[in-house]
């Protein structure tokens, strides 16, 4: 029985994959993943065996990897960003039985997107997914409301899709119950992939936007500032002070 790895491949470009993830993929016999991510990885490791499954084929992906491990293969299940953040590491561990699972961390979209925008998450923050496929919407609403009330910065994953076109607007309306419409916000789209772009705007402006499934949205806290095209949440250091 060989191992199964849950591997976070980072946001897209190989330069943002960790050395540990690259090593696991180099050494794996089989790489299993959503076809969109397999397409990103295949050119780097063309000689591997691949199993591609469509979006939402998560259980199938885990089952195929575990089966392969039972036959003596070492298999890597790939996820974008980090494998444990809205990824497949948890499911794989739940389904593993006797198979040993190793989770290899990756650079999640909150981190890679934040770096492009500047430093939007420089203070305490919450990560919230707007997808109600696996979480009831009233729970998502409650989390948004409490995070806004606590003046936390937020990174919003899955902020919209064709079916959920108005979810970002709905989320903004809830956040506006506690946050000023002038709160600085940002969007990071296709981070480290073709079509990469960022934008910085007020919460009022964000509440008129639609976002797609390739975008991560950042909500600042009451201290977040816009500096040119960047978004910065200060840690609280005074620029002219000596205290660190
Ligand atoms: N495991 C992934 C998250 C999967 S959920 C991670 O850790 O990053 C899918 C959501 O992640 C997308 O809807 C989007 O909000 C965000 N995301 C993933 N990759 C992204 C990228 N390259 N650029 C911008 N957002 C991304």
Tab-separated table of N, CA and C and ligand atoms in Angstrom, residues 8 10-13 37 79-88 106-113 116 129 156-160 164 188-193 196-197 212-218, ligand 1:
chain	number	residue	atom	x	y	z
A	8	UNK	N	-1.707	20.964	-2.608
A	8	UNK	CA	-2.109	22.313	-3.035
A	8	UNK	C	-1.081	22.818	-4.036
A	10	UNK	N	-1.024	25.790	-5.493
A	10	UNK	CA	-0.909	27.251	-5.565
A	10	UNK	C	-1.889	27.812	-6.578
A	11	UNK	N	-1.833	29.116	-6.823
A	11	UNK	CA	-2.872	29.762	-7.622
A	11	UNK	C	-2.815	29.450	-9.113
A	12	UNK	N	-1.684	29.047	-9.647
A	12	UNK	CA	-1.641	28.777	-11.086
A	12	UNK	C	-0.236	28.604	-11.609
A	13	UNK	N	0.527	29.684	-11.615
A	13	UNK	CA	1.862	29.616	-12.201
A	13	UNK	C	2.771	28.712	-11.359
A	37	UNK	N	-7.300	21.882	-13.500
A	37	UNK	CA	-5.991	21.909	-12.820
A	37	UNK	C	-5.020	20.915	-13.445
A	79	UNK	N	-5.216	20.096	-5.862
A	79	UNK	CA	-6.222	21.145	-5.669
A	79	UNK	C	-5.543	22.467	-5.968
A	80	UNK	N	-6.290	23.466	-6.425
A	80	UNK	CA	-5.683	24.788	-6.586
A	80	UNK	C	-5.468	25.389	-5.197
A	81	UNK	N	-4.552	26.326	-5.111
A	81	UNK	CA	-4.308	26.993	-3.832
A	81	UNK	C	-3.819	26.008	-2.795
A	82	UNK	N	-4.529	25.942	-1.689
A	82	UNK	CA	-4.215	24.999	-0.618
A	82	UNK	C	-5.226	23.853	-0.640
A	83	UNK	N	-4.749	22.649	-0.352
A	83	UNK	CA	-5.624	21.472	-0.462
A	83	UNK	C	-6.628	21.389	0.687
A	84	UNK	N	-6.366	22.118	1.758
A	84	UNK	CA	-7.264	22.042	2.917
A	84	UNK	C	-8.249	23.192	2.986
A	85	UNK	N	-8.101	24.202	2.115
A	85	UNK	CA	-8.993	25.368	2.148
A	85	UNK	C	-9.959	25.239	0.983
A	86	UNK	N	-11.212	24.902	1.291
A	86	UNK	CA	-12.217	24.579	0.270
A	86	UNK	C	-11.611	23.615	-0.757
A	87	UNK	N	-10.815	22.689	-0.254
A	87	UNK	CA	-10.144	21.732	-1.132
A	87	UNK	C	-10.545	20.319	-0.750
A	88	UNK	N	-9.704	19.347	-1.101
A	88	UNK	CA	-10.104	17.956	-0.951
A	88	UNK	C	-9.394	17.194	0.152
A	106	UNK	N	-0.380	24.597	0.186
A	106	UNK	CA	-0.146	25.439	-0.988
A	106	UNK	C	-0.524	26.886	-0.691
A	107	UNK	N	-0.169	27.768	-1.586
A	107	UNK	CA	-0.467	29.200	-1.411
A	107	UNK	C	-1.925	29.432	-1.805
A	108	UNK	N	-2.754	29.708	-0.815
A	108	UNK	CA	-4.189	29.869	-1.068
A	108	UNK	C	-4.484	31.228	-1.722
A	109	UNK	N	-5.650	31.321	-2.376
A	109	UNK	CA	-5.991	32.531	-3.143
A	109	UNK	C	-6.002	33.790	-2.265
A	110	UNK	N	-6.358	33.642	-0.997
A	110	UNK	CA	-6.359	34.828	-0.117
A	110	UNK	C	-4.953	35.412	-0.033
A	111	UNK	N	-3.969	34.567	-0.053
A	111	UNK	CA	-2.581	35.013	0.116
A	111	UNK	C	-1.996	35.506	-1.205
A	112	UNK	N	-2.219	34.738	-2.279
A	112	UNK	CA	-1.644	35.165	-3.573
A	112	UNK	C	-2.361	36.410	-4.083
A	113	UNK	N	-3.674	36.485	-3.879
A	113	UNK	CA	-4.428	37.665	-4.304
A	113	UNK	C	-4.046	38.879	-3.471
A	116	UNK	N	-0.885	40.603	-4.632
A	116	UNK	CA	-1.049	41.464	-5.806
A	116	UNK	C	-1.637	42.819	-5.425
A	129	UNK	N	-16.537	31.690	2.261
A	129	UNK	CA	-16.949	31.316	0.912
A	129	UNK	C	-18.420	31.686	0.728
A	156	UNK	N	-13.219	36.878	0.456
A	156	UNK	CA	-14.419	36.133	0.042
A	156	UNK	C	-14.086	35.248	-1.149
A	157	UNK	N	-14.227	33.927	-0.941
A	157	UNK	CA	-14.019	32.953	-2.016
A	157	UNK	C	-15.359	32.660	-2.673
A	158	UNK	N	-15.300	32.101	-3.873
A	158	UNK	CA	-16.519	31.731	-4.611
A	158	UNK	C	-17.537	32.874	-4.606
A	159	UNK	N	-17.125	34.082	-5.004
A	159	UNK	CA	-18.016	35.236	-4.845
A	159	UNK	C	-19.138	35.300	-5.873
A	160	UNK	N	-19.137	34.416	-6.854
A	160	UNK	CA	-20.228	34.444	-7.830
A	160	UNK	C	-20.003	33.443	-8.932
A	164	UNK	N	-25.095	32.154	-9.626
A	164	UNK	CA	-25.154	32.932	-8.378
A	164	UNK	C	-24.695	34.366	-8.653
A	188	UNK	N	-9.308	40.387	-6.938
A	188	UNK	CA	-8.146	39.798	-7.620
A	188	UNK	C	-8.661	38.640	-8.463
A	189	UNK	N	-8.452	38.767	-9.780
A	189	UNK	CA	-9.024	37.779	-10.709
A	189	UNK	C	-7.902	37.017	-11.417
A	190	UNK	N	-8.098	35.722	-11.572
A	190	UNK	CA	-7.129	34.880	-12.291
A	190	UNK	C	-5.701	35.075	-11.802
A	191	UNK	N	-5.531	35.095	-10.499
A	191	UNK	CA	-4.207	35.341	-9.924
A	191	UNK	C	-3.212	34.302	-10.437
A	192	UNK	N	-2.108	34.791	-10.940
A	192	UNK	CA	-1.002	33.989	-11.467
A	192	UNK	C	-1.436	33.048	-12.612
A	193	UNK	N	-2.499	33.472	-13.287
A	193	UNK	CA	-2.963	32.756	-14.494
A	193	UNK	C	-3.159	33.771	-15.603
A	196	UNK	N	-4.776	37.666	-15.493
A	196	UNK	CA	-4.657	38.180	-14.116
A	196	UNK	C	-4.984	39.677	-14.070
A	197	UNK	N	-5.840	40.080	-13.145
A	197	UNK	CA	-6.052	41.525	-12.952
A	197	UNK	C	-6.580	41.807	-11.549
A	212	UNK	N	-16.920	36.654	-10.767
A	212	UNK	CA	-17.037	35.294	-11.278
A	212	UNK	C	-16.254	34.329	-10.381
A	213	UNK	N	-16.245	33.074	-10.781
A	213	UNK	CA	-15.652	32.049	-9.921
A	213	UNK	C	-14.112	32.037	-9.967
A	214	UNK	N	-13.511	32.929	-10.764
A	214	UNK	CA	-12.042	33.007	-10.808
A	214	UNK	C	-11.525	34.205	-10.021
A	215	UNK	N	-12.403	34.778	-9.215
A	215	UNK	CA	-12.067	36.011	-8.492
A	215	UNK	C	-12.123	35.784	-6.987
A	216	UNK	N	-11.208	36.410	-6.271
A	216	UNK	CA	-11.286	36.487	-4.813
A	216	UNK	C	-11.495	37.950	-4.447
A	217	UNK	N	-12.421	38.186	-3.532
A	217	UNK	CA	-12.798	39.555	-3.165
A	217	UNK	C	-12.257	39.856	-1.769
A	218	UNK	N	-11.738	41.054	-1.609
A	218	UNK	CA	-11.160	41.470	-0.336
A	218	UNK	C	-11.950	42.648	0.224
B	1	LIG	N1	-8.321	25.583	-2.571
B	1	LIG	C1	-8.433	26.884	-3.228
B	1	LIG	C2	-9.829	27.459	-3.127
B	1	LIG	C3	-10.883	26.701	-3.898
B	1	LIG	S1	-12.457	27.482	-3.850
B	1	LIG	C4	-7.402	27.839	-2.592
B	1	LIG	O1	-6.866	27.528	-1.516
B	1	LIG	O2	-7.126	28.894	-3.186
B	1	LIG	C5	-12.432	28.336	-5.410
B	1	LIG	C6	-12.321	29.837	-5.198
B	1	LIG	O3	-10.975	30.159	-4.841
B	1	LIG	C7	-12.596	30.682	-6.424
B	1	LIG	O4	-13.986	30.907	-6.629
B	1	LIG	C8	-11.864	31.964	-6.106
B	1	LIG	O5	-12.611	32.748	-5.185
B	1	LIG	C9	-10.627	31.421	-5.370
B	1	LIG	N2	-9.474	31.246	-6.280
B	1	LIG	C10	-8.804	30.091	-6.500
B	1	LIG	N3	-7.784	30.282	-7.364
B	1	LIG	C11	-7.796	31.596	-7.679
B	1	LIG	C12	-6.975	32.418	-8.528
B	1	LIG	N4	-5.934	31.907	-9.207
B	1	LIG	N5	-7.266	33.734	-8.627
B	1	LIG	C13	-8.306	34.269	-7.932
B	1	LIG	N6	-9.106	33.548	-7.122
B	1	LIG	C14	-8.866	32.230	-7.000
